[in-house]
CSV table of C-alpha atoms and ligand atoms in Angstrom, one decimal:
chain,number,residue,atom,x,y,z
A,1,MET,CA,175.4,117.6,26.4
A,2,SER,CA,172.4,119.5,26.3
A,3,ASN,CA,170.1,120.4,28.5
A,4,LEU,CA,167.6,121.7,26.5
A,5,SER,CA,165.0,119.6,25.3
A,6,TYR,CA,164.9,121.7,21.8
A,7,VAL,CA,169.1,121.2,21.4
A,8,PRO,CA,170.2,117.9,19.8
A,9,GLU,CA,173.1,116.4,21.5
A,10,SER,CA,176.2,116.9,19.7
A,11,ASN,CA,179.7,118.1,20.0
A,12,GLY,CA,178.3,121.5,18.5
A,13,ALA,CA,178.9,125.0,20.1
A,14,TRP,CA,176.5,125.2,22.2
A,15,GLN,CA,177.8,121.9,23.8
A,16,THR,CA,181.1,124.0,24.0
A,17,TYR,CA,179.7,127.2,26.2
A,18,LEU,CA,178.0,124.5,28.9
A,19,ALA,CA,181.3,122.7,29.2
A,20,GLN,CA,182.9,126.4,29.8
A,21,VAL,CA,180.3,127.4,32.4
A,22,ASP,CA,180.2,123.9,34.3
A,23,ARG,CA,184.5,125.1,34.1
A,24,VAL,CA,183.7,128.2,36.0
A,25,ALA,CA,181.0,127.1,38.4
A,26,PRO,CA,183.2,126.1,41.3
A,27,TYR,CA,184.5,130.1,41.6
A,28,LEU,CA,180.9,130.8,42.0
A,29,GLU,CA,179.8,128.9,44.6
A,30,HIS,CA,178.5,132.2,46.4
A,31,LEU,CA,175.8,132.7,43.6
A,32,LYS,CA,175.4,129.0,42.6
A,33,ASP,CA,171.4,129.1,42.8
A,34,TYR,CA,171.1,131.2,40.0
A,35,ILE,CA,173.9,129.5,37.8
A,36,ASN,CA,171.2,127.9,35.9
A,37,THR,CA,170.1,130.8,34.2
A,38,LEU,CA,173.4,131.0,32.1
A,39,LYS,CA,172.1,127.4,31.3
A,40,ARG,CA,169.2,128.3,28.9
A,41,PRO,CA,168.5,131.2,26.7
A,42,LYS,CA,165.9,133.3,28.0
A,43,ARG,CA,164.1,133.5,24.5
A,44,ALA,CA,164.8,132.3,21.4
A,45,LEU,CA,162.7,133.1,18.0
A,46,ILE,CA,163.0,131.0,15.0
A,47,VAL,CA,161.1,132.7,12.1
A,48,ASP,CA,160.7,131.9,8.3
A,49,VAL,CA,161.8,134.1,6.0
A,50,PRO,CA,160.2,133.7,2.7
A,51,ILE,CA,161.5,135.8,-0.3
A,52,VAL,CA,161.0,136.0,-3.7
A,53,MET,CA,163.6,135.6,-6.0
A,54,ASP,CA,165.0,137.8,-9.0
A,55,ASP,CA,163.8,134.5,-11.3
A,56,GLY,CA,160.1,134.8,-9.3
A,57,THR,CA,160.3,131.7,-7.5
A,58,ILE,CA,159.8,131.8,-3.8
A,59,ARG,CA,162.1,130.5,-1.4
A,60,HIS,CA,162.1,130.0,2.5
A,61,PHE,CA,164.7,130.5,4.8
A,62,GLU,CA,165.5,129.5,8.2
A,63,GLY,CA,166.0,132.7,10.5
A,64,TYR,CA,166.9,133.2,14.3
A,65,ARG,CA,167.0,135.6,17.1
A,66,VAL,CA,168.4,134.2,20.5
A,67,GLN,CA,168.0,136.8,23.2
A,68,HIS,CA,170.4,134.6,25.9
A,69,ASN,CA,170.2,136.8,28.9
A,70,LEU,CA,169.3,140.1,29.8
A,71,SER,CA,169.5,140.9,33.3
A,72,ARG,CA,171.9,143.6,33.3
A,73,GLY,CA,170.4,145.3,29.7
A,74,PRO,CA,169.1,145.1,26.3
A,75,GLY,CA,170.2,142.4,24.3
A,76,LYS,CA,173.7,143.2,22.4
A,77,GLY,CA,174.9,140.6,19.3
A,78,GLY,CA,175.1,140.5,15.5
A,79,ILE,CA,173.3,138.7,13.1
A,80,ARG,CA,175.4,136.2,10.8
A,81,TYR,CA,174.4,135.0,7.0
A,82,HIS,CA,175.7,131.8,6.8
A,83,PRO,CA,174.7,128.2,5.4
A,84,ASP,CA,175.7,126.2,8.5
A,85,VAL,CA,173.7,128.9,10.8
A,86,ASP,CA,171.6,126.4,13.4
A,87,LEU,CA,170.0,127.5,16.3
A,88,ASN,CA,172.8,124.9,18.2
A,89,GLU,CA,175.0,127.5,17.1
A,90,VAL,CA,172.9,131.0,17.4
A,91,MET,CA,172.0,130.0,20.9
A,92,ALA,CA,175.8,129.8,21.6
A,93,LEU,CA,176.7,132.9,20.3
A,94,SER,CA,174.4,134.4,21.9
A,95,ALA,CA,175.3,133.1,25.2
A,96,TRP,CA,179.3,134.6,24.4
A,97,MET,CA,178.0,137.7,23.7
A,98,THR,CA,176.4,137.9,27.4
A,99,ILE,CA,179.9,137.2,28.8
A,100,LYS,CA,181.3,139.1,26.5
A,101,THR,CA,179.5,142.6,27.3
A,102,ALA,CA,179.7,141.6,31.1
A,103,ALA,CA,183.5,140.7,30.6
A,104,LEU,CA,184.0,144.5,29.4
A,105,ASN,CA,181.0,145.6,32.0
A,106,LEU,CA,179.0,147.1,29.1
A,107,PRO,CA,175.8,147.8,30.1
A,108,PHE,CA,173.8,145.2,27.8
A,109,GLY,CA,172.7,141.3,27.6
A,110,GLY,CA,173.8,138.6,25.2
A,111,ALA,CA,171.9,137.8,22.1
A,112,LYS,CA,172.5,136.3,18.2
A,113,GLY,CA,170.6,135.9,15.1
A,114,GLY,CA,171.4,134.6,12.1
A,115,ILE,CA,170.0,133.0,8.7
A,116,ARG,CA,170.6,130.0,7.1
A,117,VAL,CA,172.1,130.9,3.6
A,118,ASP,CA,175.2,131.5,1.8
A,119,PRO,CA,174.7,135.6,1.3
A,120,ARG,CA,177.4,135.2,-2.1
A,121,SER,CA,175.0,133.0,-3.5
A,122,LEU,CA,172.1,135.7,-3.7
A,123,SER,CA,171.7,139.3,-5.7
A,124,PRO,CA,172.3,142.4,-4.0
A,125,ARG,CA,168.5,142.7,-4.5
A,126,GLU,CA,167.3,139.2,-2.7
A,127,LEU,CA,169.6,139.8,-0.3
A,128,GLU,CA,168.0,142.9,0.6
A,129,ARG,CA,164.2,141.3,0.4
A,130,LEU,CA,165.6,138.6,2.9
A,131,THR,CA,167.0,141.1,5.4
A,132,ARG,CA,164.1,143.6,5.0
A,133,ARG,CA,161.8,140.6,5.7
A,134,TYR,CA,164.0,138.9,8.4
A,135,THR,CA,163.8,142.2,10.2
A,136,SER,CA,159.9,142.5,9.9
A,137,GLU,CA,159.7,138.7,11.1
A,138,ILE,CA,162.0,139.6,14.0
A,139,GLY,CA,160.8,143.2,15.2
A,140,HIS,CA,158.4,143.0,17.6
A,141,ILE,CA,161.1,141.8,19.9
A,142,ILE,CA,164.4,144.1,18.7
A,143,GLY,CA,164.6,147.9,19.3
A,144,PRO,CA,167.0,150.3,21.4
A,145,GLN,CA,165.5,149.3,24.8
A,146,LYS,CA,165.3,145.3,23.6
A,147,ASP,CA,167.6,144.1,21.9
A,148,ILE,CA,170.1,145.6,19.2
A,149,PRO,CA,171.7,143.5,16.2
A,150,ALA,CA,174.8,144.4,14.9
A,151,PRO,CA,177.4,142.9,12.0
A,152,ASP,CA,178.9,139.5,12.2
A,153,VAL,CA,180.2,136.8,9.5
A,154,GLY,CA,178.1,137.3,6.6
A,155,THR,CA,176.8,140.8,7.0
A,156,ASN,CA,178.0,144.5,7.1
A,157,PRO,CA,176.7,148.3,7.3
A,158,ASN,CA,174.6,147.9,4.4
A,159,VAL,CA,172.4,144.8,6.1
A,160,MET,CA,172.5,146.9,8.9
A,161,GLY,CA,171.4,149.9,7.2
A,162,TRP,CA,168.3,148.0,5.6
A,163,ILE,CA,167.2,146.8,9.2
A,164,MET,CA,167.7,150.0,10.2
A,165,ASP,CA,164.9,151.5,7.7
A,166,THR,CA,162.6,148.5,8.3
A,167,TYR,CA,162.3,148.8,11.8
A,168,SER,CA,162.2,152.6,11.3
A,169,SER,CA,159.1,152.0,8.7
A,170,GLY,CA,157.6,149.8,11.1
A,171,GLN,CA,157.6,152.5,13.8
A,172,GLY,CA,156.8,155.6,11.9
A,173,HIS,CA,159.6,157.5,12.5
A,174,THR,CA,163.5,156.8,12.3
A,175,VAL,CA,165.3,155.1,14.7
A,176,THR,CA,168.8,154.8,14.4
A,177,GLY,CA,169.8,153.0,17.7
A,178,VAL,CA,167.9,149.9,16.8
A,179,VAL,CA,171.3,148.6,15.4
A,180,THR,CA,174.9,149.0,15.4
A,181,GLY,CA,177.7,148.8,12.3
A,182,LYS,CA,175.7,151.2,10.5
A,183,PRO,CA,177.1,153.4,7.9
A,184,VAL,CA,178.4,156.5,9.3
A,185,HIS,CA,175.8,158.6,7.4
A,186,LEU,CA,173.1,156.7,9.0
A,187,GLY,CA,174.0,157.4,12.6
A,188,GLY,CA,177.2,154.8,12.2
A,189,SER,CA,180.2,155.2,14.4
A,190,LEU,CA,183.7,155.7,13.2
A,191,GLY,CA,185.9,153.2,13.6
A,192,ARG,CA,183.4,150.7,14.3
A,193,ILE,CA,184.8,148.6,11.5
A,194,LYS,CA,188.1,148.5,12.4
A,195,ALA,CA,187.3,147.8,16.3
A,196,THR,CA,187.5,144.1,16.6
A,197,GLY,CA,190.5,143.8,14.4
A,198,ARG,CA,191.8,146.5,16.9
A,199,GLY,CA,190.6,145.2,19.5
A,200,VAL,CA,192.5,141.9,18.9
A,201,PHE,CA,195.8,143.5,18.3
A,202,ILE,CA,195.4,146.0,21.8
A,203,THR,CA,194.8,143.0,23.8
A,204,GLY,CA,197.4,140.9,22.3
A,205,GLN,CA,199.9,143.6,22.4
A,206,GLN,CA,199.2,143.8,26.4
A,207,VAL,CA,199.5,140.1,26.8
A,208,ALA,CA,202.5,139.5,24.7
A,209,GLN,CA,204.0,142.0,26.8
A,210,LYS,CA,203.6,140.0,29.8
A,211,ILE,CA,204.5,137.0,28.3
A,212,LYS,CA,207.7,138.3,27.1
A,213,LEU,CA,206.7,138.0,23.8
A,214,PRO,CA,208.4,141.0,21.6
A,215,LEU,CA,205.7,142.0,19.0
A,216,GLU,CA,208.8,142.9,16.5
A,217,GLY,CA,209.6,140.1,14.1
A,218,ALA,CA,207.1,138.1,15.7
A,219,LYS,CA,205.6,135.4,13.1
A,220,VAL,CA,202.3,135.7,12.9
A,221,ALA,CA,199.7,133.4,11.4
A,222,VAL,CA,195.6,134.2,10.4
A,223,GLN,CA,192.9,132.3,10.0
A,224,GLY,CA,190.4,134.6,8.0
A,225,PHE,CA,191.1,137.8,6.2
A,226,GLY,CA,187.5,139.5,7.0
A,227,ASN,CA,186.9,142.5,8.8
A,228,VAL,CA,188.5,141.3,11.7
A,229,GLY,CA,191.7,138.9,10.4
A,230,SER,CA,192.6,141.7,8.0
A,231,GLU,CA,192.9,144.7,10.2
A,232,ALA,CA,194.5,142.9,13.0
A,233,ALA,CA,197.1,141.7,10.5
A,234,TYR,CA,197.6,145.1,9.6
A,235,LEU,CA,198.4,146.4,13.0
A,236,PHE,CA,200.6,143.5,13.5
A,237,ALA,CA,202.8,144.6,10.6
A,238,ASN,CA,202.8,148.1,11.7
A,239,ALA,CA,204.4,146.8,14.9
A,240,LYS,CA,207.3,144.8,12.3
A,241,SER,CA,205.6,141.4,13.2
A,242,LYS,CA,205.9,139.3,10.5
A,243,ILE,CA,202.5,138.1,8.6
A,244,VAL,CA,203.7,134.3,7.5
A,245,ALA,CA,200.3,132.8,6.6
A,246,ILE,CA,196.8,133.7,5.6
A,247,GLN,CA,193.8,131.5,5.3
A,248,ASP,CA,190.6,132.6,3.6
A,249,HIS,CA,187.6,131.0,2.1
A,250,THR,CA,190.0,131.0,-1.1
A,251,GLY,CA,192.7,129.1,0.3
A,252,THR,CA,195.6,129.3,2.3
A,253,ILE,CA,199.2,131.5,1.8
A,254,PHE,CA,202.6,131.2,3.2
A,255,GLN,CA,205.1,133.6,3.1
A,256,PRO,CA,208.3,132.7,5.9
A,257,GLU,CA,209.7,136.4,5.4
A,258,GLY,CA,206.3,137.9,6.6
A,259,MET,CA,203.9,139.1,3.7
A,260,ASP,CA,203.9,142.6,1.9
A,261,ILE,CA,200.8,143.7,3.6
A,262,GLU,CA,200.4,146.9,1.0
A,263,ALA,CA,200.6,144.4,-1.6
A,264,LEU,CA,198.0,142.1,-0.5
A,265,LYS,CA,195.9,144.9,-0.1
A,266,LEU,CA,196.0,145.9,-4.0
A,267,HIS,CA,195.4,142.2,-4.4
A,268,LEU,CA,192.3,141.6,-2.1
A,269,ALA,CA,190.4,144.6,-4.1
A,270,GLU,CA,191.1,142.8,-7.0
A,271,HIS,CA,190.4,139.5,-6.1
A,272,GLN,CA,188.0,137.2,-4.4
A,273,GLY,CA,190.4,136.5,-1.1
A,274,VAL,CA,193.9,135.8,-0.7
A,275,ALA,CA,194.6,132.8,-3.4
A,276,GLY,CA,196.7,133.8,-6.2
A,277,PHE,CA,199.2,136.5,-3.9
A,278,VAL,CA,202.1,136.7,-6.5
A,279,GLY,CA,204.1,137.4,-2.8
A,280,ALA,CA,203.2,134.3,-1.2
A,281,GLU,CA,203.4,130.5,-1.8
A,282,ALA,CA,199.8,128.5,-1.9
A,283,ILE,CA,199.9,125.5,1.0
A,284,SER,CA,196.9,123.0,1.7
A,285,ASN,CA,194.6,124.6,4.3
A,286,ASP,CA,195.8,121.9,6.6
A,287,HIS,CA,199.1,122.7,6.8
A,288,PHE,CA,198.2,126.4,7.7
A,289,TRP,CA,198.5,124.9,11.4
A,290,TYR,CA,201.5,123.6,11.6
A,291,VAL,CA,203.5,126.4,9.7
A,292,GLU,CA,206.3,128.2,12.3
A,293,MET,CA,204.7,130.8,14.3
A,294,ASP,CA,204.7,132.8,17.3
A,295,ILE,CA,201.2,134.2,17.4
A,296,LEU,CA,198.0,132.7,15.8
A,297,ILE,CA,194.9,134.8,15.0
A,298,PRO,CA,192.0,132.3,14.8
A,299,ALA,CA,189.4,135.1,13.2
A,300,ALA,CA,187.1,132.9,11.0
A,301,LEU,CA,184.4,130.4,12.2
A,302,GLU,CA,184.3,128.7,16.0
A,303,GLY,CA,185.6,125.1,16.2
A,304,GLN,CA,188.7,125.4,14.7
A,305,ILE,CA,191.7,124.2,17.0
A,306,THR,CA,190.9,120.8,17.1
A,307,VAL,CA,192.8,118.5,19.5
A,308,GLU,CA,195.4,117.7,16.9
A,309,ARG,CA,196.1,121.0,16.1
A,310,ALA,CA,197.1,122.2,19.3
A,311,LYS,CA,199.2,119.5,20.3
A,312,LYS,CA,201.2,120.7,17.3
A,313,LEU,CA,200.6,124.2,17.0
A,314,SER,CA,204.0,126.1,17.2
A,315,ALA,CA,202.7,129.2,18.5
A,316,LYS,CA,203.3,131.1,22.0
A,317,LEU,CA,199.9,132.7,21.9
A,318,VAL,CA,197.0,132.7,20.6
A,319,LEU,CA,194.1,135.2,19.9
A,320,GLU,CA,190.6,134.6,19.3
A,321,GLY,CA,189.4,137.2,16.9
A,322,ALA,CA,186.7,134.4,16.1
A,323,ASN,CA,184.0,133.8,18.5
A,324,GLY,CA,184.4,129.9,20.0
A,325,PRO,CA,187.4,129.0,17.8
A,326,THR,CA,189.0,126.5,20.6
A,327,TYR,CA,187.2,123.1,21.7
A,328,LEU,CA,187.6,122.7,25.2
A,329,ASP,CA,189.5,119.7,25.1
A,330,ALA,CA,191.6,121.4,22.9
A,331,ASP,CA,191.9,124.3,24.8
A,332,ASP,CA,193.3,122.2,28.0
A,333,ILE,CA,196.1,120.7,25.7
A,334,LEU,CA,197.2,124.5,25.0
A,335,ILE,CA,197.0,125.1,28.8
A,336,GLU,CA,198.9,122.3,29.1
A,337,ARG,CA,201.5,122.7,26.5
A,338,GLY,CA,201.8,126.5,28.4
A,339,ILE,CA,200.7,128.4,25.0
A,340,THR,CA,198.8,131.6,26.3
A,341,VAL,CA,195.1,132.0,25.2
A,342,VAL,CA,193.2,135.6,25.0
A,343,PRO,CA,190.1,134.3,25.0
A,344,ASP,CA,187.4,135.6,22.6
A,345,VAL,CA,185.4,137.3,25.4
A,346,ILE,CA,187.9,139.8,25.9
A,347,CYS,CA,190.2,139.6,23.1
A,348,ASN,CA,187.4,140.1,19.8
A,349,ALA,CA,185.0,142.4,22.6
A,350,GLY,CA,186.6,145.7,20.6
A,351,GLY,CA,183.5,145.3,18.3
A,352,VAL,CA,180.7,145.5,20.7
A,353,THR,CA,182.6,148.0,22.4
A,354,VAL,CA,182.4,150.5,19.7
A,355,SER,CA,179.1,149.2,19.0
A,356,TYR,CA,178.1,150.6,22.3
A,357,PHE,CA,179.9,153.8,21.9
A,358,GLU,CA,177.2,153.8,18.5
A,359,TRP,CA,174.3,153.3,20.5
A,360,VAL,CA,174.9,155.5,23.3
A,361,GLN,CA,176.1,158.2,20.3
A,362,ASP,CA,172.7,157.3,18.9
A,363,MET,CA,170.9,158.1,21.8
A,364,ALA,CA,172.3,161.3,22.5
A,365,SER,CA,172.5,162.6,19.0
A,366,LEU,CA,176.2,163.8,19.6
A,367,PHE,CA,178.9,162.4,17.7
A,368,TRP,CA,182.7,161.5,18.7
A,369,SER,CA,185.7,162.0,16.6
A,370,GLU,CA,187.7,158.6,15.2
A,371,GLU,CA,190.2,159.4,17.3
A,372,GLU,CA,188.1,159.6,21.0
A,373,ILE,CA,186.7,156.8,19.7
A,374,ASN,CA,189.7,154.6,19.6
A,375,GLN,CA,190.9,156.3,22.9
A,376,ARG,CA,188.1,155.4,24.9
A,377,LEU,CA,188.2,152.0,23.2
A,378,ASP,CA,191.8,151.0,24.1
A,379,LYS,CA,191.0,152.2,27.4
A,380,LEU,CA,188.5,149.4,28.0
A,381,MET,CA,189.9,147.4,26.1
A,382,ILE,CA,193.1,147.2,28.2
A,383,GLN,CA,191.4,147.7,31.6
A,384,ALA,CA,189.5,144.4,30.6
A,385,VAL,CA,192.7,142.2,29.2
A,386,ASN,CA,194.6,143.7,32.5
A,387,ASP,CA,191.6,142.3,35.1
A,388,VAL,CA,191.2,139.5,33.3
A,389,TRP,CA,195.3,138.8,33.7
A,390,LYS,CA,195.2,139.5,37.6
A,391,ALA,CA,192.0,137.5,38.0
A,392,ALA,CA,193.8,134.6,36.7
A,393,ASN,CA,197.2,134.6,38.5
A,394,GLU,CA,194.9,135.4,41.8
A,395,LYS,CA,192.8,132.0,41.1
A,396,VAL,CA,195.9,130.3,39.1
A,397,CYS,CA,193.5,129.4,36.2
A,398,SER,CA,193.7,130.4,32.5
A,399,LEU,CA,192.5,133.8,30.9
A,400,ARG,CA,189.5,132.4,29.9
A,401,THR,CA,188.3,131.0,33.1
A,402,ALA,CA,189.3,134.2,34.6
A,403,ALA,CA,187.2,136.1,32.0
A,404,TYR,CA,184.1,134.2,32.7
A,405,ILE,CA,184.4,134.4,36.4
A,406,LEU,CA,184.6,138.3,36.2
A,407,ALA,CA,181.5,138.3,33.6
A,408,CYS,CA,179.7,135.4,35.3
A,409,GLU,CA,180.0,137.4,38.6
A,410,ARG,CA,178.6,140.3,37.3
A,411,ILE,CA,175.6,138.5,35.5
A,412,LEU,CA,174.8,136.5,38.3
A,413,ARG,CA,174.8,139.3,40.9
A,414,ALA,CA,172.6,141.4,38.9
A,415,ARG,CA,170.3,138.5,38.4
A,416,LYS,CA,170.1,137.9,41.7
A,417,GLU,CA,169.6,141.5,43.2
A,418,ARG,CA,166.5,141.8,40.7
A,419,GLY,CA,165.4,138.9,42.5
A,420,ILE,CA,163.1,135.9,40.7
A,421,TYR,CA,159.8,137.3,39.9
A,422,PRO,CA,157.1,137.3,41.0
A,423,GLY,CA,159.1,135.8,44.1
B,501,LIG,N1,179.4,140.5,15.9
B,501,LIG,C1,180.4,141.2,16.7
B,501,LIG,C2,180.1,140.1,18.1
B,501,LIG,O1,180.5,138.9,17.7
B,501,LIG,C3,180.0,142.4,17.2
B,501,LIG,C4,178.7,142.3,18.0
B,501,LIG,C5,177.9,144.0,18.4
B,501,LIG,O2,178.5,144.6,17.7
B,501,LIG,O3,177.0,143.8,19.0
B,501,LIG,O4,181.4,140.8,19.0
């Protein structure tokens, strides 16, 4: 149920987020006067983004930037280009960023943006015009000390480069720190592209050890084979796990003996997606959820693990590479069935962690080696997942609730110590 007049009642991502907050509230009694702060975004901007298409016609797109919480620092979070983007979704994604940055103890709040568009339907020039116009529309609320966008589903380093350039043109000087996930020669960080997938692997490895699930020989199924899913699959394959099933926007492939990831990479270099890979069998998209697996990595969009799927999954461990892939009632079933879930706000936090390193490097104009970035990333991720594991054992709750307890405590303490202006 939504608590805000401008969000329609629905079973959307924002409602999933609100239910997660309700679940953690009993653990935060000492901060209960402040909990409503989490149930509404601080600021939500909706913009019209008109562009001239290559054929001379004008099209209007709907754009958003939501700053959910800024209590602990500037807003931080990606920009999504996808046909299903709407206010409900962007609000939820921005709130999950608030929880994520706090769970990792990064000095940021949470924000998210997006445009309701299928980026594959635009030419490169149209995509650039769309990005530049959107940047100019949200330009007054972003900035290195205000809110720092980054890539998300449907955006990439090139898009970040255009955002940086457009924002800088408005300021009259180059402002690299306004956005992260930029190309490396424009002030981007080494290791940023692979960081989210790496974090999925690192947190998965830690938790697999704790639940005594050997990675060697483990059957892994991956949904989504973009930036996150492909790097995670690659690292699991390196650890001698078997990648048995992959689903992306082109279809689902299955290979019970484990796929040859190097051969798959060659296939992907030539084709749009995994469909047609000769080293595996094509299966239906629905069948993906029911193949025999030890580890499931949902690394696409929210709302993928439903009650029905949760009841039948054979995985012992779920690593949430995507944001919000599990409905809350499905989460309960996974808990009941003894399936361990490493929640999105920890599992996929590798991206925003290296975004933080990128922002720090831009501020200092001093850049680190990829080795140094990876060392720092691994250290923060291992610390965070171990803290969450410990809290879950102490409070006898799921890893998700434990992550929310740690994160919300940090956010609400900051809110309390800052006080409510004007007092
Ligand atoms: N879009 C990514 C996420 O959901 C990265 C955000 C960032 O780097 O700021 O965490």
